[in-house]
Amino acid sequence: MKPMGPIPPEFAAQQGELTIAGRSARDWIAEREGPLFVYDPAIVAARVARFRAAFPSIDLHYAIKANPFPPLLAAMAEMVDGFDVASAGELAKVRGLGRPVSFAGPGKRDAELTAALTAGITINLESEGEAERALSIAAGLGVTPRLAVRVNPDVELRGSGMKMGGRPSPFGIDAGRVPALVRHLVAARADWRGFHIYAGSQALDPQAIIDTQAATVALAARLAEEAGQAPPLVNLGGGFGIPYFAGDVSLDLERVGVALEATLAERPAILKDSRFAIELGRWLVAEAGVYLANVVDIKESGGEQFLILDGGLNHQLAASGNFGTVVRRNYPLALARAMGAAVSGTVSVVGPLCTPLDRLGDRVGLPPARIGDVVAIFLAGAYGATASPSAFLGHGPADEVLGSGPPE
Amino acid sequence: MKPMGPIPPEFAAQQGELTIAGRSARDWIAEREGPLFVYDPAIVAARVARFRAAFPSIDLHYAIKANPFPPLLAAMAEMVDGFDVASAGELAKVRGLGRPVSFAGPGKRDAELTAALTAGITINLESEGEAERALSIAAGLGVTPRLAVRVNPDVELRGSGMKMGGRPSPFGIDAGRVPALVRHLVAARADWRGFHIYAGSQALDPQAIIDTQAATVALAARLAEEAGQAPPLVNLGGGFGIPYFAGDVSLDLERVGVALEATLAERPAILKDSRFAIELGRWLVAEAGVYLANVVDIKESGGEQFLILDGGLNHQLAASGNFGTVVRRNYPLALARAMGAAVSGTVSVVGPLCTPLDRLGDRVGLPPARIGDVVAIFLAGAYGATASPSAFLGHGPADEVLGSGPPE
């Protein structure tokens, strides 16, 4: 038997039928023809509340790439201070939600810059060339561009799942070249919004995040001093991880918050009027989502038992271990009608795709299952539906649904 | 500088502007707003002709999971003897194309079995439970079900990229239980169509394929003898690989053909009236497809140069190394206007997604590039557009286009 990752606390203590957002998993899926993602806004709201308590003076941005499901975005508009988008397509999804928007990402096309400049949102510049294109398009439009500079920091986030700083990178502008660019933007009469500094993602070690945030604040101050400009906003990035796999431990958010507040209390004078933001995607929404699929067949082969679901990596690629992971490990999953029940044996849980890659649970321990059962795969709220090849093998996309509104 | 895989022969010898299906890459992409996949049916036709010459007595099936683009399917209907599908969605795509169809894949839902039985196509049964469901649904419909048995062979394809036999598997029924199932199907008055035996995929070693095919024929004969039934058709699977990476050598198809014809010439008596089929996806279409994307930005970071394209792993996940590969290696790619030109330096080619996973060429050698250039990524005809998370980060799907018709 191989271990699974930890079930999120809101679900781990349940007994019997799994309930998501006040409704049983069986009821959720019975209305559908196939698998679906259910997102519980109360869990997102709980994460937001925890963030607010830990970081009282910091703005909270939601990076919608983690989950751009429109009803979820509408719910989050009430909870966060801004949205971060990474394409014109994402920008279109947050228009009209009444929150400030910033747009980061390499390779912004002219049409995307035009859309962003017309909408008056902040563009996080990824290169000097992009800066020139943005200035030129803004001049043509007759608007004052709102431009921040994304910095490729000379620090990296230790222990992060994906490093995005401290090395040659397609993201941001190398720190050493940033002051000159800021001076140039100000001279060109752009509305310079500040810095965006993102050093990594999916980190669970609080000390690594604390050290990175302290280094990021120091870097922002140094760059501002060299540019001779105080940044209105410093986006400190995110990088807060969630536990996916056996042995992972939840991030001690409160410890990070105490340390960052202390860092900011003693920040250099040039940052004294700056606002600070943290940009989170995964940490806010991953644990709020559950992917539900039906057991279509149960078979035995070579002494092993297989549960075959009506959805797999076509809907939830990351859980199959084929997206950004080197060694395949099991996400937490459960038989939805038997939460807390004793494990009766070892089974492998696979999707319907005609490829050995489509394995969602490799020799996991589950209670006895039957055809028609529902399997719940947790941690499906981020990088699930939109980060999966939904057209692969022609099974069609999964449905998505948001549970009833967040408590106020 | 890191190596790239080999450019397919139809493109490797070109000089100057890349031509695909008789038209320049620049002209193909100039009509579009963003990246696109171009498929050359003449290359597919050349692969089919090569197969026909090497395997004169074997039926050729196309496994549409590799590329289900409808115009390509229409073109292939003229070239192959049958289509293999893996879902009701795929079945819908080949209806009306006038070729026999078979349907394999674990986890077939009742609605899918109903669609297949109503259409009169062959169902490759993946478990005894599925057999019972198919028989029951057929009885309800008042039709005679056309049923083949997918065998989980007790041999595996050595050296294959993905092993699908010789071990506990969600695919097929363990060989030892197959004769009893065949007898049961015949007793239930199903139209038993034979065996489907698929031992692996993406193999480049001809001797491994030769050995596997010989073992597969022997296994089919043994199972038929034990069942007391001669199979009308034996689908030998596929598994023919293509060279993706540096050091890969093209499969010696002709050697495999000679060996299989010799094996079949001496096949056991119970198979003397059986037809044999080989089911190919990747080998037929991968080299016929080129993914084209535009260079949106060129930037320097930490002494490295980055070409930033307007499409990446959202369109061509496999080329980013995030789909079924453990170690990331470079697919072949080229600057489309400078085929055959001297390499001037090392660049990394990345997509527009705000994630370090979105890297299509890692420190590859290319001629000097400028913004507005077109980059061609080869081997994009199989497991490209539909096997990628096209909604990820909201950039939208790539276009697809089939070049002018196959030569006759």
Short mmCIF file of C-alpha atoms in Angstrom, two decimals, chain A residues 49-296:
data_model
loop_
_atom_site.label_atom_id
_atom_site.label_comp_id
_atom_site.label_asym_id
_atom_site.label_seq_id
_atom_site.Cartn_x
_atom_site.Cartn_y
_atom_site.Cartn_z
CA ALA A 49 -10.03 35.05 7.16
CA ARG A 50 -6.93 33.24 8.32
CA PHE A 51 -4.82 35.35 5.99
CA ARG A 52 -6.45 38.57 7.19
CA ALA A 53 -5.75 37.69 10.80
CA ALA A 54 -2.14 36.81 10.08
CA PHE A 55 -1.36 39.73 7.75
CA PRO A 56 -3.48 42.64 8.98
CA SER A 57 -1.65 45.30 7.01
CA ILE A 58 -1.15 43.45 3.72
CA ASP A 59 -3.40 43.49 0.67
CA LEU A 60 -4.56 40.11 -0.59
CA HIS A 61 -4.64 39.46 -4.32
CA TYR A 62 -6.07 36.37 -5.96
CA ALA A 63 -4.10 34.94 -8.88
CA ILE A 64 -6.96 33.60 -10.94
CA LYS A 65 -4.82 31.19 -12.92
CA ALA A 66 -5.32 28.78 -10.03
CA ASN A 67 -9.05 28.63 -10.67
CA PRO A 68 -10.89 31.05 -12.96
CA PHE A 69 -14.37 29.50 -12.58
CA PRO A 70 -16.62 32.58 -12.99
CA PRO A 71 -18.95 31.99 -10.00
CA LEU A 72 -15.88 31.50 -7.81
CA LEU A 73 -14.40 34.77 -9.09
CA ALA A 74 -17.64 36.56 -8.29
CA ALA A 75 -17.57 35.18 -4.75
CA MET A 76 -13.92 36.11 -4.33
CA ALA A 77 -14.51 39.69 -5.43
CA GLU A 78 -16.12 40.15 -2.02
CA MET A 79 -13.11 38.70 -0.22
CA VAL A 80 -9.91 39.96 -1.82
CA ASP A 81 -8.34 43.31 -2.61
CA GLY A 82 -7.38 42.61 -6.18
CA PHE A 83 -7.12 40.09 -8.96
CA ASP A 84 -3.96 39.09 -10.78
CA VAL A 85 -4.43 37.86 -14.32
CA ALA A 86 -2.03 36.39 -16.84
CA SER A 87 -3.74 36.85 -20.21
CA ALA A 88 -6.35 38.95 -21.94
CA GLY A 89 -8.66 35.96 -21.58
CA GLU A 90 -8.25 36.06 -17.82
CA LEU A 91 -8.67 39.83 -17.82
CA ALA A 92 -12.04 39.43 -19.52
CA LYS A 93 -13.15 37.15 -16.69
CA VAL A 94 -12.59 39.74 -13.94
CA ARG A 95 -13.90 42.79 -15.75
CA GLY A 96 -16.91 44.11 -13.98
CA LEU A 97 -16.07 42.53 -10.64
CA GLY A 98 -15.08 45.88 -9.16
CA ARG A 99 -11.61 45.01 -7.95
CA PRO A 100 -8.20 46.35 -9.00
CA VAL A 101 -6.50 44.12 -11.54
CA SER A 102 -2.88 43.59 -12.46
CA PHE A 103 -1.60 41.64 -15.44
CA ALA A 104 1.66 39.67 -15.30
CA GLY A 105 3.10 37.10 -17.68
CA PRO A 106 5.75 36.91 -20.38
CA GLY A 107 4.87 37.21 -24.02
CA LYS A 108 2.03 39.71 -23.75
CA ARG A 109 0.85 40.38 -27.27
CA ASP A 110 0.10 43.87 -28.54
CA ALA A 111 -3.61 43.07 -28.46
CA GLU A 112 -3.30 42.08 -24.82
CA LEU A 113 -1.40 45.25 -23.91
CA THR A 114 -4.07 47.25 -25.72
CA ALA A 115 -6.84 45.52 -23.78
CA ALA A 116 -5.04 46.12 -20.49
CA LEU A 117 -4.26 49.76 -21.22
CA THR A 118 -7.80 50.43 -22.36
CA ALA A 119 -9.15 48.86 -19.18
CA GLY A 120 -6.82 50.97 -17.07
CA ILE A 121 -5.39 48.02 -15.19
CA THR A 122 -1.80 47.68 -14.01
CA ILE A 123 0.61 45.88 -16.31
CA ASN A 124 3.50 44.09 -14.64
CA LEU A 125 6.25 44.52 -17.20
CA GLU A 126 8.30 41.43 -17.94
CA SER A 127 11.00 42.96 -20.16
CA GLU A 128 12.34 46.25 -21.43
CA GLY A 129 10.92 45.43 -24.84
CA GLU A 130 7.48 44.98 -23.38
CA ALA A 131 7.88 48.33 -21.61
CA GLU A 132 8.55 50.06 -24.93
CA ARG A 133 5.58 48.39 -26.58
CA ALA A 134 3.30 49.34 -23.68
CA LEU A 135 4.46 52.97 -23.76
CA SER A 136 4.00 53.14 -27.49
CA ILE A 137 0.53 51.60 -27.48
CA ALA A 138 -0.53 53.86 -24.59
CA ALA A 139 0.65 56.90 -26.51
CA GLY A 140 -1.39 55.78 -29.49
CA LEU A 141 -4.43 55.30 -27.28
CA GLY A 142 -3.90 58.61 -25.53
CA VAL A 143 -3.92 57.02 -22.08
CA THR A 144 -1.50 57.17 -19.17
CA PRO A 145 -0.25 53.61 -18.73
CA ARG A 146 -0.26 52.09 -15.28
CA LEU A 147 2.96 50.13 -15.23
CA ALA A 148 4.67 48.09 -12.54
CA VAL A 149 7.98 46.32 -12.99
CA ARG A 150 8.25 42.64 -12.41
CA VAL A 151 11.63 41.96 -10.92
CA ASN A 152 13.62 38.79 -11.45
CA PRO A 153 15.02 38.77 -7.94
CA ASP A 154 18.53 37.79 -7.11
CA VAL A 155 17.08 35.65 -4.32
CA GLU A 156 15.18 32.42 -4.69
CA LEU A 157 12.56 30.83 -2.50
CA ARG A 158 14.29 27.89 -0.82
CA GLY A 159 12.31 24.66 -0.77
CA SER A 160 9.68 25.91 -3.17
CA GLY A 161 8.04 23.52 -5.60
CA MET A 162 8.82 25.84 -8.49
CA LYS A 163 11.60 28.34 -8.29
CA MET A 164 11.01 31.56 -10.12
CA GLY A 165 13.91 33.69 -9.00
CA GLY A 166 17.62 33.70 -8.44
CA ARG A 167 18.51 32.50 -11.91
CA PRO A 168 18.11 33.34 -15.59
CA SER A 169 14.38 33.51 -16.12
CA PRO A 170 11.70 34.38 -18.64
CA PHE A 171 9.88 36.13 -15.78
CA GLY A 172 10.61 39.70 -14.85
CA ILE A 173 13.60 41.90 -15.42
CA ASP A 174 16.92 41.14 -13.77
CA ALA A 175 17.14 43.23 -10.61
CA GLY A 176 20.27 45.05 -11.72
CA ARG A 177 18.50 46.57 -14.71
CA VAL A 178 15.33 47.57 -12.87
CA PRO A 179 16.29 51.04 -11.52
CA ALA A 180 17.10 52.33 -15.00
CA LEU A 181 13.80 51.03 -16.31
CA VAL A 182 11.86 52.67 -13.47
CA ARG A 183 13.55 55.99 -14.17
CA HIS A 184 12.71 55.59 -17.83
CA LEU A 185 9.04 54.86 -17.10
CA VAL A 186 8.74 57.87 -14.83
CA ALA A 187 10.47 60.07 -17.38
CA ALA A 188 8.02 58.82 -20.00
CA ARG A 189 5.19 59.99 -17.71
CA ALA A 190 3.83 56.55 -17.08
CA ASP A 191 1.92 56.01 -13.83
CA TRP A 192 4.54 53.82 -12.20
CA ARG A 193 2.80 51.47 -9.79
CA GLY A 194 5.74 49.76 -8.15
CA PHE A 195 7.29 46.31 -8.07
CA HIS A 196 6.13 42.77 -8.54
CA ILE A 197 8.62 40.30 -7.08
CA TYR A 198 7.77 36.61 -7.21
CA ALA A 199 10.44 34.21 -5.99
CA GLY A 200 8.74 30.80 -6.11
CA SER A 201 5.64 28.82 -5.38
CA GLN A 202 4.31 25.87 -3.37
CA ALA A 203 6.62 26.34 -0.37
CA LEU A 204 5.74 24.75 2.95
CA ASP A 205 8.74 25.85 5.00
CA PRO A 206 7.78 29.02 6.88
CA GLN A 207 11.37 30.05 7.52
CA ALA A 208 12.11 29.91 3.80
CA ILE A 209 9.16 32.19 3.10
CA ILE A 210 10.12 34.51 5.96
CA ASP A 211 13.66 34.82 4.66
CA THR A 212 12.46 35.37 1.11
CA GLN A 213 9.96 38.03 2.11
CA ALA A 214 12.59 39.86 4.15
CA ALA A 215 14.98 39.71 1.20
CA THR A 216 12.22 40.87 -1.12
CA VAL A 217 11.43 43.92 1.01
CA ALA A 218 15.12 44.74 1.18
CA LEU A 219 15.43 44.32 -2.59
CA ALA A 220 12.42 46.55 -3.22
CA ALA A 221 13.96 49.22 -1.00
CA ARG A 222 17.34 48.98 -2.71
CA LEU A 223 15.81 49.18 -6.18
CA ALA A 224 13.62 52.12 -5.13
CA GLU A 225 16.63 53.94 -3.70
CA GLU A 226 18.61 53.35 -6.87
CA ALA A 227 15.68 54.50 -8.99
CA GLY A 228 15.04 57.47 -6.74
CA GLN A 229 11.35 56.58 -6.70
CA ALA A 230 9.13 55.30 -3.91
CA PRO A 231 6.93 52.43 -5.13
CA PRO A 232 3.21 52.88 -4.50
CA LEU A 233 2.79 49.09 -4.26
CA VAL A 234 5.16 46.21 -3.63
CA ASN A 235 3.65 42.87 -4.64
CA LEU A 236 5.65 40.37 -2.60
CA GLY A 237 4.47 37.41 -4.64
CA GLY A 238 3.02 34.37 -2.99
CA GLY A 239 4.47 30.93 -2.83
CA PHE A 240 2.40 29.65 0.07
CA GLY A 241 2.11 25.92 -0.42
CA ILE A 242 -0.46 23.37 0.59
CA PRO A 243 0.22 19.79 1.65
CA TYR A 244 -0.40 17.49 -1.31
CA PHE A 245 1.52 14.38 -0.36
CA ALA A 246 2.19 12.09 2.56
CA GLY A 247 4.62 13.75 4.92
CA ASP A 248 3.76 17.30 3.82
CA VAL A 249 2.95 19.61 6.74
CA SER A 250 0.65 22.61 6.45
CA LEU A 251 2.33 25.96 6.26
CA ASP A 252 2.53 27.84 9.56
CA LEU A 253 0.93 30.96 8.14
CA GLU A 254 0.75 32.81 11.42
CA ARG A 255 4.49 32.54 11.92
CA VAL A 256 5.05 34.00 8.46
CA GLY A 257 2.61 36.81 9.25
CA VAL A 258 4.33 37.76 12.50
CA ALA A 259 7.68 37.87 10.78
CA LEU A 260 6.48 39.92 7.83
CA GLU A 261 4.72 42.45 10.03
CA ALA A 262 7.98 42.80 11.97
CA THR A 263 9.95 43.20 8.76
CA LEU A 264 7.57 45.89 7.54
CA ALA A 265 7.59 47.70 10.87
CA GLU A 266 11.29 48.27 10.37
CA ARG A 267 11.25 48.82 6.63
CA PRO A 268 13.51 51.39 4.99
CA ALA A 269 12.19 54.92 4.81
CA ILE A 270 11.69 54.86 1.06
CA LEU A 271 8.98 52.22 1.50
CA LYS A 272 7.19 53.97 4.36
CA ASP A 273 4.20 54.99 2.24
CA SER A 274 4.15 51.87 0.08
CA ARG A 275 1.35 49.36 0.22
CA PHE A 276 2.27 45.68 0.24
CA ALA A 277 0.37 42.85 -1.35
CA ILE A 278 0.61 39.10 -1.32
CA GLU A 279 -0.67 37.27 -4.35
CA LEU A 280 -2.12 33.84 -3.69
CA GLY A 281 -3.79 31.29 -5.89
CA ARG A 282 -3.34 27.71 -4.79
CA TRP A 283 -3.29 28.43 -1.06
CA LEU A 284 -6.70 30.10 -1.19
CA VAL A 285 -8.60 27.63 -3.33
CA ALA A 286 -6.91 24.25 -3.70
CA GLU A 287 -8.33 22.76 -0.50
CA ALA A 288 -11.81 24.12 -1.28
CA GLY A 289 -12.25 21.91 -4.33
CA VAL A 290 -13.14 18.23 -4.60
CA TYR A 291 -13.21 16.28 -7.84
CA LEU A 292 -15.96 13.66 -7.84
CA ALA A 293 -16.13 10.77 -10.30
CA ASN A 294 -18.19 7.60 -10.58
CA VAL A 295 -16.87 4.06 -10.32
CA VAL A 296 -17.80 2.54 -13.69
#
